[in-house]
Short mmCIF file of C-alpha atoms and ligand atoms in Angstrom, two decimals:
data_model
loop_
_atom_site.label_atom_id
_atom_site.label_comp_id
_atom_site.label_asym_id
_atom_site.label_seq_id
_atom_site.Cartn_x
_atom_site.Cartn_y
_atom_site.Cartn_z
CA MET L 18 -15.40 18.12 -20.56
CA ASP L 19 -17.76 15.99 -18.47
CA THR L 20 -17.04 12.37 -17.66
CA ALA L 21 -19.67 10.93 -19.98
CA LYS L 22 -18.22 12.86 -22.92
CA VAL L 23 -14.66 11.78 -22.07
CA ARG L 24 -15.79 8.16 -21.92
CA GLU L 25 -17.65 8.48 -25.21
CA LEU L 26 -14.62 9.91 -27.03
CA ASP L 27 -12.34 7.43 -25.27
CA ALA L 28 -14.45 4.51 -26.51
CA ALA L 29 -14.65 5.99 -30.00
CA HIS L 30 -11.01 6.86 -30.58
CA TYR L 31 -8.51 5.77 -27.95
CA MET L 32 -7.00 2.33 -28.47
CA HIS L 33 -5.56 1.55 -25.02
CA PRO L 34 -2.35 -0.41 -24.35
CA PHE L 35 -2.77 -3.97 -23.02
CA THR L 36 -6.55 -3.57 -23.07
CA ASP L 37 -9.59 -5.17 -24.66
CA THR L 38 -10.57 -1.76 -26.03
CA LYS L 39 -14.04 -2.94 -27.15
CA ALA L 40 -14.89 -4.30 -23.69
CA LEU L 41 -13.53 -1.18 -22.04
CA GLY L 42 -15.59 1.01 -24.35
CA GLU L 43 -18.74 -0.80 -23.29
CA LYS L 44 -17.88 -0.45 -19.61
CA GLY L 45 -16.38 3.03 -19.70
CA ALA L 46 -12.88 3.90 -18.54
CA ARG L 47 -12.17 5.52 -15.21
CA VAL L 48 -10.95 9.04 -15.85
CA MET L 49 -8.01 10.09 -13.70
CA VAL L 50 -7.77 13.84 -13.34
CA ARG L 51 -5.38 14.76 -10.54
CA GLY L 52 -2.62 13.45 -8.29
CA GLU L 53 -1.06 14.67 -5.06
CA GLY L 54 1.49 12.73 -3.03
CA ILE L 55 0.40 9.07 -2.96
CA TYR L 56 -3.22 9.81 -3.95
CA LEU L 57 -5.13 10.15 -7.20
CA TRP L 58 -8.55 11.61 -7.86
CA ASP L 59 -10.89 10.51 -10.64
CA SER L 60 -13.37 12.68 -12.52
CA GLU L 61 -16.14 11.65 -10.16
CA GLY L 62 -14.27 12.99 -7.15
CA ASN L 63 -13.14 9.64 -5.73
CA LYS L 64 -9.85 9.66 -3.85
CA ILE L 65 -7.65 6.64 -4.57
CA LEU L 66 -4.50 5.45 -2.83
CA ASP L 67 -2.07 4.61 -5.62
CA GLY L 68 -0.35 1.45 -4.46
CA MET L 69 1.30 1.05 -7.88
CA SER L 70 3.04 4.43 -8.28
CA GLY L 71 1.27 4.96 -11.59
CA LEU L 72 2.94 2.01 -13.30
CA TRP L 73 5.88 1.37 -10.95
CA CYS L 74 7.25 4.80 -11.71
CA VAL L 75 6.02 7.77 -9.67
CA ASN L 76 8.71 7.24 -7.04
CA VAL L 77 8.61 10.80 -5.66
CA GLY L 78 4.82 10.97 -5.71
CA TYR L 79 2.44 13.23 -7.59
CA GLY L 80 2.28 17.01 -7.63
CA ARG L 81 5.99 17.93 -7.54
CA SER L 82 5.95 21.48 -8.85
CA SER L 83 9.75 21.70 -8.85
CA ILE L 84 9.87 19.08 -11.63
CA ALA L 85 7.30 21.12 -13.56
CA ASP L 86 9.43 24.22 -12.99
CA ALA L 87 12.58 22.47 -14.24
CA VAL L 88 10.71 21.29 -17.33
CA HIS L 89 9.24 24.75 -17.94
CA LYS L 90 12.65 26.38 -17.66
CA GLN L 91 14.22 23.89 -20.06
CA MET L 92 11.36 24.18 -22.54
CA THR L 93 11.67 27.94 -22.66
CA THR L 94 15.48 27.77 -22.94
CA LEU L 95 16.06 24.90 -25.36
CA PRO L 96 13.04 22.62 -25.86
CA PHE L 97 14.89 20.25 -28.13
CA TYR L 98 18.04 19.58 -30.00
CA ASN L 99 19.38 16.24 -31.15
CA SER L 100 22.59 14.53 -30.11
CA PHE L 101 23.35 12.98 -33.50
CA PHE L 102 25.52 15.44 -35.36
CA ASN L 103 28.44 16.18 -33.06
CA THR L 104 26.21 18.15 -30.74
CA THR L 105 25.15 17.76 -27.16
CA ASN L 106 23.04 19.58 -24.58
CA VAL L 107 23.66 20.55 -20.99
CA PRO L 108 20.95 18.52 -19.17
CA ALA L 109 21.86 15.32 -21.04
CA VAL L 110 25.51 15.72 -20.03
CA GLN L 111 24.71 16.64 -16.44
CA LEU L 112 22.36 13.70 -16.11
CA ALA L 113 24.87 11.25 -17.60
CA ALA L 114 27.44 12.38 -15.04
CA LYS L 115 24.88 12.09 -12.24
CA LEU L 116 23.78 8.60 -13.30
CA VAL L 117 27.39 7.45 -13.40
CA GLU L 118 27.86 8.87 -9.89
CA ILE L 119 24.94 6.86 -8.44
CA ALA L 120 25.56 3.72 -10.54
CA PRO L 121 27.52 0.74 -9.19
CA PRO L 122 31.30 0.82 -9.73
CA GLY L 123 32.44 0.15 -13.29
CA PHE L 124 29.70 2.14 -15.03
CA ASN L 125 30.92 5.26 -16.80
CA HIS L 126 28.62 5.67 -19.80
CA VAL L 127 24.95 6.20 -20.53
CA PHE L 128 22.92 5.64 -23.70
CA TYR L 129 19.54 7.40 -23.69
CA THR L 130 16.21 6.16 -25.00
CA ASN L 131 12.60 7.17 -24.36
CA SER L 132 11.42 4.03 -22.61
CA GLY L 133 12.40 0.75 -21.03
CA SER L 134 11.41 -1.12 -24.17
CA GLU L 135 13.71 0.93 -26.37
CA ALA L 136 16.47 0.53 -23.81
CA ASN L 137 16.19 -3.25 -24.04
CA ASP L 138 16.16 -3.07 -27.84
CA THR L 139 19.35 -1.07 -27.43
CA ASN L 140 20.77 -3.83 -25.24
CA VAL L 141 20.17 -6.43 -27.95
CA ARG L 142 22.01 -4.32 -30.48
CA MET L 143 24.79 -3.46 -28.04
CA VAL L 144 25.60 -7.00 -26.95
CA ARG L 145 25.56 -8.28 -30.53
CA ARG L 146 27.77 -5.41 -31.64
CA TYR L 147 30.09 -6.14 -28.71
CA TRP L 148 30.56 -9.76 -29.73
CA ASP L 149 31.01 -8.78 -33.40
CA LEU L 150 33.80 -6.45 -32.38
CA LYS L 151 35.31 -9.18 -30.22
CA GLY L 152 35.54 -11.34 -33.32
CA GLN L 153 32.84 -13.75 -32.13
CA PRO L 154 29.82 -12.83 -34.27
CA GLN L 155 28.29 -16.27 -33.68
CA ARG L 156 27.71 -15.23 -30.05
CA HIS L 157 24.32 -13.68 -30.63
CA VAL L 158 21.84 -15.67 -28.49
CA ILE L 159 20.33 -13.90 -25.49
CA ILE L 160 18.86 -15.96 -22.67
CA SER L 161 15.93 -14.60 -20.70
CA ARG L 162 13.22 -16.08 -18.48
CA HIS L 163 9.61 -17.15 -18.77
CA ASN L 164 7.22 -14.57 -17.44
CA ALA L 165 9.86 -11.84 -17.58
CA TYR L 166 8.78 -8.39 -18.75
CA HIS L 167 11.24 -6.39 -20.80
CA GLY L 168 8.95 -4.20 -22.87
CA SER L 169 6.58 -4.23 -25.78
CA THR L 170 8.69 -3.47 -28.86
CA MET L 171 9.64 -6.45 -31.05
CA ALA L 172 12.89 -7.07 -29.19
CA GLY L 173 11.50 -6.06 -25.79
CA ALA L 174 8.55 -8.42 -26.07
CA SER L 175 10.84 -11.16 -27.38
CA LEU L 176 13.20 -10.77 -24.45
CA GLY L 177 10.17 -10.86 -22.22
CA GLY L 178 8.69 -14.22 -21.46
CA MET L 179 4.98 -13.41 -21.60
CA SER L 180 3.26 -16.14 -23.60
CA GLY L 181 0.27 -13.89 -24.31
CA MET L 182 2.59 -11.42 -26.02
CA HIS L 183 4.51 -14.07 -27.95
CA GLU L 184 1.23 -15.42 -29.34
CA GLN L 185 0.55 -12.14 -31.10
CA GLY L 186 2.94 -11.18 -33.89
CA GLY L 187 5.17 -14.20 -34.28
CA LEU L 188 7.49 -13.66 -31.33
CA PRO L 189 10.11 -14.15 -30.08
CA ILE L 190 12.40 -12.89 -32.82
CA PRO L 191 15.28 -15.29 -33.59
CA GLY L 192 18.17 -15.65 -31.17
CA ILE L 193 16.25 -15.26 -27.93
CA VAL L 194 15.50 -18.24 -25.66
CA HIS L 195 13.93 -18.54 -22.21
CA ILE L 196 14.51 -20.50 -19.03
CA GLY L 197 12.29 -20.92 -15.94
CA GLN L 198 11.87 -18.15 -13.38
CA PRO L 199 13.01 -18.41 -9.75
CA ASN L 200 9.46 -18.57 -8.43
CA TYR L 201 9.78 -20.42 -5.13
CA LEU L 202 6.14 -19.94 -4.15
CA ASP L 203 4.83 -21.60 -7.32
CA ASP L 204 7.56 -24.09 -8.14
CA GLY L 205 9.60 -24.75 -5.00
CA ALA L 206 7.44 -27.35 -3.22
CA GLY L 207 9.50 -29.85 -1.26
CA MET L 208 12.70 -27.80 -1.43
CA SER L 209 14.39 -25.23 0.75
CA GLU L 210 14.48 -21.73 -0.71
CA HIS L 211 18.25 -21.95 -0.88
CA ASP L 212 18.25 -25.19 -2.89
CA PHE L 213 15.48 -23.97 -5.15
CA GLY L 214 17.47 -20.80 -5.91
CA LEU L 215 20.47 -22.89 -6.96
CA LYS L 216 18.28 -25.17 -9.03
CA ALA L 217 16.63 -22.23 -10.83
CA ALA L 218 20.09 -20.81 -11.57
CA SER L 219 21.27 -24.18 -12.89
CA TRP L 220 18.68 -23.88 -15.68
CA LEU L 221 20.88 -21.12 -17.09
CA GLU L 222 23.89 -23.42 -17.28
CA GLU L 223 21.75 -26.12 -18.90
CA GLN L 224 20.50 -23.64 -21.47
CA ILE L 225 24.03 -22.42 -22.19
CA HIS L 226 25.03 -26.03 -22.93
CA GLU L 227 21.96 -26.56 -25.08
CA VAL L 228 22.58 -23.43 -27.17
CA GLY L 229 26.37 -23.93 -27.15
CA ALA L 230 28.53 -21.76 -24.89
CA ASP L 231 30.21 -20.18 -27.92
CA LYS L 232 26.85 -18.84 -29.14
CA VAL L 233 25.54 -17.22 -25.97
CA ALA L 234 25.89 -13.43 -25.89
CA ALA L 235 24.05 -12.43 -22.72
CA PHE L 236 21.60 -13.24 -19.98
CA ILE L 237 18.94 -10.68 -19.06
CA GLY L 238 16.87 -10.53 -15.88
CA GLU L 239 14.97 -8.20 -13.62
CA PRO L 240 16.52 -8.39 -10.12
CA ILE L 241 12.94 -8.89 -8.90
CA GLN L 242 10.49 -9.76 -11.67
CA GLY L 243 7.84 -7.06 -11.52
CA ALA L 244 5.03 -7.52 -14.03
CA GLY L 245 5.50 -11.28 -13.67
CA GLY L 246 4.12 -10.90 -10.13
CA VAL L 247 6.84 -9.47 -7.86
CA VAL L 248 8.83 -12.68 -7.93
CA ILE L 249 11.40 -12.26 -5.16
CA PRO L 250 14.24 -14.70 -5.87
CA PRO L 251 15.90 -16.80 -3.15
CA ALA L 252 19.13 -15.21 -1.88
CA SER L 253 21.14 -18.03 -3.48
CA TYR L 254 19.87 -17.26 -7.01
CA TRP L 255 21.70 -14.17 -8.31
CA PRO L 256 25.18 -15.02 -6.96
CA GLU L 257 24.90 -18.39 -8.70
CA ILE L 258 23.68 -16.77 -11.93
CA GLN L 259 26.63 -14.38 -11.70
CA ARG L 260 29.03 -17.30 -11.22
CA ILE L 261 27.63 -19.05 -14.30
CA CYS L 262 27.78 -15.89 -16.44
CA ASP L 263 31.40 -15.37 -15.37
CA LYS L 264 32.30 -18.99 -16.06
CA TYR L 265 31.12 -18.77 -19.67
CA GLY L 266 31.97 -15.11 -20.29
CA VAL L 267 28.27 -14.35 -20.83
CA LEU L 268 27.30 -10.69 -20.45
CA LEU L 269 24.78 -9.96 -17.72
CA ILE L 270 22.02 -7.40 -18.31
CA ALA L 271 20.14 -6.23 -15.23
CA ASP L 272 16.78 -4.79 -16.23
CA GLU L 273 16.29 -2.27 -13.42
CA VAL L 274 13.38 -0.43 -15.02
CA ILE L 275 11.30 -1.20 -11.94
CA CYS L 276 13.96 -1.99 -9.34
CA GLY L 277 16.15 1.08 -9.88
CA PHE L 278 16.02 4.55 -8.33
CA GLY L 279 15.44 3.52 -4.76
CA ARG L 280 12.58 1.08 -5.07
CA LEU L 281 14.50 -1.66 -3.28
CA GLY L 282 16.42 0.66 -0.98
CA ARG L 283 19.44 1.03 -3.28
CA TRP L 284 19.94 3.28 -6.27
CA PHE L 285 20.21 0.04 -8.25
CA ALA L 286 19.02 -3.30 -6.94
CA SER L 287 21.94 -5.18 -8.51
CA GLU L 288 23.90 -4.00 -5.48
CA LEU L 289 21.39 -5.64 -3.16
CA PHE L 290 21.50 -9.03 -4.85
CA GLY L 291 25.23 -9.38 -5.46
CA MET L 292 24.87 -8.97 -9.22
CA LYS L 293 27.71 -7.48 -11.24
CA PRO L 294 25.93 -6.59 -14.45
CA ASP L 295 27.60 -5.36 -17.62
CA LEU L 296 24.55 -3.37 -18.71
CA ILE L 297 21.71 -1.87 -16.68
CA THR L 298 18.37 -0.96 -18.23
CA PHE L 299 16.63 2.01 -16.63
CA ALA L 300 13.44 4.05 -17.23
CA LYS L 301 10.37 4.79 -15.06
CA GLY L 302 11.86 6.01 -11.73
CA VAL L 303 14.57 8.07 -13.47
CA THR L 304 11.94 10.82 -13.99
CA SER L 305 9.31 9.36 -11.64
CA GLY L 306 7.24 9.10 -14.83
CA TYR L 307 6.74 12.86 -15.11
CA VAL L 308 8.07 12.71 -18.69
CA PRO L 309 9.26 9.67 -20.66
CA LEU L 310 12.92 8.73 -20.40
CA GLY L 311 14.87 5.49 -20.42
CA GLY L 312 18.31 4.26 -21.21
CA VAL L 313 21.16 1.87 -20.69
CA LEU L 314 24.00 2.25 -18.23
CA VAL L 315 26.94 0.81 -20.11
CA GLY L 316 29.58 -0.93 -18.01
CA ASP L 317 33.28 -0.57 -18.82
CA ARG L 318 33.62 -4.08 -20.24
CA VAL L 319 31.18 -3.19 -23.03
CA ALA L 320 32.00 0.52 -23.31
CA ASP L 321 35.72 -0.12 -23.73
CA VAL L 322 34.98 -2.21 -26.81
CA LEU L 323 32.04 -0.28 -28.29
CA ILE L 324 33.55 3.15 -27.75
CA GLY L 325 37.22 2.20 -27.64
CA GLN L 326 37.36 0.26 -30.87
CA GLY L 327 33.83 0.28 -32.29
CA GLY L 328 33.69 3.41 -34.42
CA GLU L 329 30.16 4.52 -35.22
CA PHE L 330 27.34 2.69 -33.42
CA ASN L 331 24.48 2.86 -35.90
CA HIS L 332 21.70 3.20 -33.38
CA GLY L 333 19.76 5.99 -31.70
CA PHE L 334 16.51 7.88 -31.43
CA THR L 335 15.47 11.42 -32.33
CA TYR L 336 14.82 12.01 -28.67
CA SER L 337 17.91 10.27 -27.24
CA GLY L 338 19.10 12.67 -24.53
CA HIS L 339 16.03 14.90 -24.83
CA PRO L 340 16.92 18.03 -22.84
CA VAL L 341 13.47 18.36 -21.27
CA ALA L 342 13.36 14.73 -20.12
CA CYS L 343 16.91 14.99 -18.77
CA ALA L 344 16.04 18.21 -16.89
CA ALA L 345 13.08 16.42 -15.30
CA ALA L 346 15.32 13.50 -14.33
CA LEU L 347 17.91 15.78 -12.74
CA GLU L 348 15.28 17.44 -10.57
CA ASN L 349 13.70 14.08 -9.73
CA ILE L 350 17.06 12.67 -8.60
CA ARG L 351 17.74 15.85 -6.65
CA ILE L 352 14.46 15.31 -4.77
CA ILE L 353 15.29 11.66 -4.06
CA GLU L 354 18.65 12.74 -2.66
CA GLU L 355 17.37 15.72 -0.69
CA GLU L 356 14.64 13.67 0.96
CA GLY L 357 16.90 10.68 1.51
CA LEU L 358 14.34 8.38 -0.06
CA VAL L 359 16.76 5.58 -0.93
CA ARG L 360 18.03 5.28 2.61
CA ARG L 361 14.53 5.75 4.03
CA VAL L 362 13.26 2.76 2.06
CA ALA L 363 16.32 0.71 3.06
CA GLU L 364 16.31 1.50 6.75
CA GLN L 365 12.93 2.80 7.80
CA THR L 366 9.84 2.54 5.62
CA GLY L 367 10.91 -0.60 3.72
CA PRO L 368 11.35 -2.66 6.91
CA TYR L 369 8.14 -1.12 8.29
CA LEU L 370 6.21 -2.07 5.16
CA LYS L 371 7.65 -5.58 5.46
CA ARG L 372 6.34 -5.97 9.02
CA ARG L 373 2.96 -4.41 8.36
CA PHE L 374 2.35 -6.13 5.01
CA ALA L 375 3.23 -9.50 6.53
CA THR L 376 0.36 -9.08 9.02
CA LEU L 377 -2.02 -9.63 6.08
CA GLY L 378 -0.78 -13.23 6.12
CA ASP L 379 -3.31 -14.01 8.85
CA HIS L 380 -6.25 -13.19 6.57
CA PRO L 381 -8.23 -16.32 5.59
CA LEU L 382 -7.70 -15.58 1.87
CA VAL L 383 -3.96 -14.99 2.05
CA GLY L 384 -1.46 -17.83 1.65
CA VAL L 385 1.61 -15.64 1.99
CA ALA L 386 2.32 -11.89 2.16
CA GLU L 387 5.88 -10.70 1.53
CA SER L 388 7.81 -7.65 0.46
CA CYS L 389 11.26 -6.38 -0.45
CA GLY L 390 11.94 -2.66 -0.28
CA PHE L 391 8.89 -1.00 -1.78
CA VAL L 392 7.46 -3.92 -3.77
CA ALA L 393 5.15 -6.44 -2.15
CA GLY L 394 2.89 -9.32 -3.09
CA LEU L 395 0.36 -11.63 -1.51
CA ASN L 396 -1.11 -14.87 -2.81
CA LEU L 397 -4.86 -15.49 -2.64
CA VAL L 398 -5.63 -19.09 -1.70
CA ARG L 399 -8.83 -21.12 -1.37
CA ARG L 400 -7.72 -22.94 1.76
CA LYS L 401 -4.65 -22.16 3.83
CA GLY L 402 -2.09 -24.81 4.64
CA ALA L 403 0.93 -24.78 6.92
CA THR L 404 2.97 -23.28 4.06
CA ILE L 405 2.07 -21.80 0.70
CA HIS L 406 2.96 -25.13 -0.90
CA ASP L 407 0.32 -26.91 1.21
CA SER L 408 -2.35 -24.31 0.52
CA GLU L 409 -5.15 -25.04 -1.92
CA ARG L 410 -5.09 -22.60 -4.82
CA PHE L 411 -8.12 -21.32 -6.75
CA ASP L 412 -8.89 -22.65 -10.20
CA GLU L 413 -7.13 -20.07 -12.36
CA ASN L 414 -10.14 -19.85 -14.68
CA LEU L 415 -12.07 -18.23 -11.84
CA ALA L 416 -9.78 -15.20 -12.16
CA VAL L 417 -10.06 -14.50 -8.44
CA GLY L 418 -7.25 -11.94 -8.64
CA MET L 419 -9.30 -9.79 -11.02
CA ILE L 420 -12.27 -9.97 -8.66
CA CYS L 421 -10.06 -8.85 -5.78
CA ARG L 422 -8.58 -6.07 -7.91
CA ALA L 423 -12.08 -4.78 -8.67
CA HIS L 424 -12.91 -4.65 -4.95
CA MET L 425 -9.69 -2.75 -4.33
CA PHE L 426 -10.33 -0.31 -7.15
CA ASP L 427 -13.95 0.27 -6.14
CA ASN L 428 -12.86 1.06 -2.61
CA GLY L 429 -10.08 3.52 -3.32
CA MET L 430 -7.03 1.24 -3.46
CA ILE L 431 -4.93 0.51 -6.52
CA MET L 432 -3.44 -2.95 -6.25
CA ARG L 433 -2.55 -5.01 -9.30
CA ALA L 434 -3.42 -8.66 -9.92
CA VAL L 435 -1.06 -11.14 -11.60
CA GLY L 436 -3.05 -14.35 -11.61
CA ASP L 437 -4.02 -14.77 -7.97
CA ARG L 438 -1.07 -12.76 -6.68
CA MET L 439 -1.93 -9.21 -5.62
CA ILE L 440 0.97 -6.80 -5.88
CA ILE L 441 1.94 -3.25 -4.98
CA ALA L 442 4.83 -0.89 -5.62
CA PRO L 443 3.95 2.29 -3.72
CA PRO L 444 5.56 5.72 -4.08
CA LEU L 445 8.79 5.92 -2.08
CA ILE L 446 7.55 8.98 -0.17
CA MET L 447 4.95 6.91 1.67
CA THR L 448 5.10 7.50 5.43
CA GLU L 449 4.61 4.92 8.18
CA ALA L 450 1.13 6.32 8.87
CA GLN L 451 0.27 5.95 5.19
CA ILE L 452 1.59 2.38 5.21
CA ASP L 453 -0.82 1.67 8.10
CA GLU L 454 -3.63 3.29 6.14
CA MET L 455 -2.80 1.24 3.06
CA VAL L 456 -2.56 -2.07 4.91
CA ALA L 457 -5.92 -1.41 6.63
CA LEU L 458 -7.49 -0.57 3.27
CA ILE L 459 -6.09 -3.73 1.69
CA ARG L 460 -7.46 -5.79 4.58
CA SER L 461 -10.94 -4.36 4.26
CA CYS L 462 -10.90 -5.00 0.50
CA LEU L 463 -9.76 -8.59 1.16
CA ASP L 464 -12.75 -8.95 3.51
CA LYS L 465 -15.05 -7.77 0.73
CA THR L 466 -13.40 -10.18 -1.69
CA LEU L 467 -13.85 -13.05 0.77
CA ALA L 468 -17.55 -12.25 1.25
CA ASP L 469 -18.00 -12.06 -2.52
CA LEU L 470 -16.29 -15.43 -3.11
CA GLN L 471 -18.33 -17.05 -0.34
CA GLN L 472 -21.49 -15.71 -1.90
CA ARG L 473 -20.48 -17.22 -5.25
CA GLY L 474 -19.94 -20.52 -3.45
CA TRP L 475 -16.28 -20.66 -4.49
CA ILE L 476 -15.08 -21.10 -0.92
N1 LIG S 527 11.53 -3.63 -18.29
C1 LIG S 527 10.81 -3.79 -17.18
C2 LIG S 527 11.40 -4.60 -16.06
C3 LIG S 527 9.55 -3.23 -17.06
O1 LIG S 527 8.83 -3.42 -15.95
C4 LIG S 527 9.05 -2.45 -18.11
C5 LIG S 527 7.69 -1.78 -18.04
N2 LIG S 527 6.80 -2.21 -17.09
C6 LIG S 527 9.82 -2.31 -19.27
C7 LIG S 527 11.06 -2.90 -19.32
C8 LIG S 527 9.33 -1.55 -20.43
O2 LIG S 527 9.33 -0.19 -20.19
P1 LIG S 527 8.44 0.79 -21.06
O3 LIG S 527 7.00 0.45 -20.80
O4 LIG S 527 8.86 2.15 -20.60
O5 LIG S 527 8.80 0.56 -22.49
#
């Protein structure tokens, strides 16, 4: 099928996620046809460096035939059977045992879903069920953060703090409230990072008092907020959040859909930030996106109650523990282990990316460029100051980030824009030479963006 025909049918029939489908139809979608390693190719033969790992998920890179082989073998052996009626399947069991092995201490159970959104819906039901069983059914409120992303189902979008999502469909659902995010770059002017981290954590305690400590079931957060713009919290933030959760007995849910499976140089980023979560949401990197799979790692505090005294948990999906998805995950995790990708990101390529990405900070458009593990972000500014807080930002209506993203995309680099913050989350297989290539490509696209903005008279 030629590209024009694909675009025509796409415009006619395919309603895209998070897209103005009418506008896209007029413009014509880019048709991705192939991937290998860290690169993609579109239908017009353009090679593109995928700085976003698909959508924060293709951790082991594209073109892994051993995952395809594992999937093929499972499909021809047992393509599907459910886990509802006192039955199980081998890959689901093997994967559960493997996940428990790589999880932080105190995690011995796994509940499977098909996506991160469903996993967070599962979390809502699990924590409320937990408190029911504990004889405190009034403890049903879950606290989250503005600008968080926890999925697009009714509960996922409600847990998330995206105002654009809440505006559509009467969200959030009852019993979910939000506090500010630990965004030092945007909100920390005049404070040290350390003090700002403590202040941002104190908003949780304030919210607990406002709701009433006896009504708060859980707090949910991404260790590093991803879709919100790679918001790297000050080091003081998570330990203080943990202290507050412990003080009030509030369950802590770490949404590791992006941060898990090596992205921050640990199997789970909770370990990096000193979090001791009760539940961990996972998806994306568990299969490197080759097939859909998500789930919840259930810590002993919750499992002991739900399994130990809960009886039947009336929740699940047809495809919970899908044997094909679990087979893909097992092979994906085997690859991560065999190639030592978690340690490589922690000790070698993560620190290298940090050094190289930070060099972009000298570009006239860049206020700050920072990274943690294999996520990174830079802020576009109109005029640089001594610190990001002294820099002059662009009028947000100019949508400078989208202009920059277009220059990246047109020149073979996938980098995402969140407002005027440009972010990446590259595949974990990226080598040092490829990091150099990526940073050079980003710099040349920033040059093009600068020239464009100067021409518009915006600088
Ligand atoms: N949680 C986080 C932190 C995410 O980044 C995402 C997806 N970007 C989700 C949940 C939702 O996952 P899914 O799109 O698989 O439903």
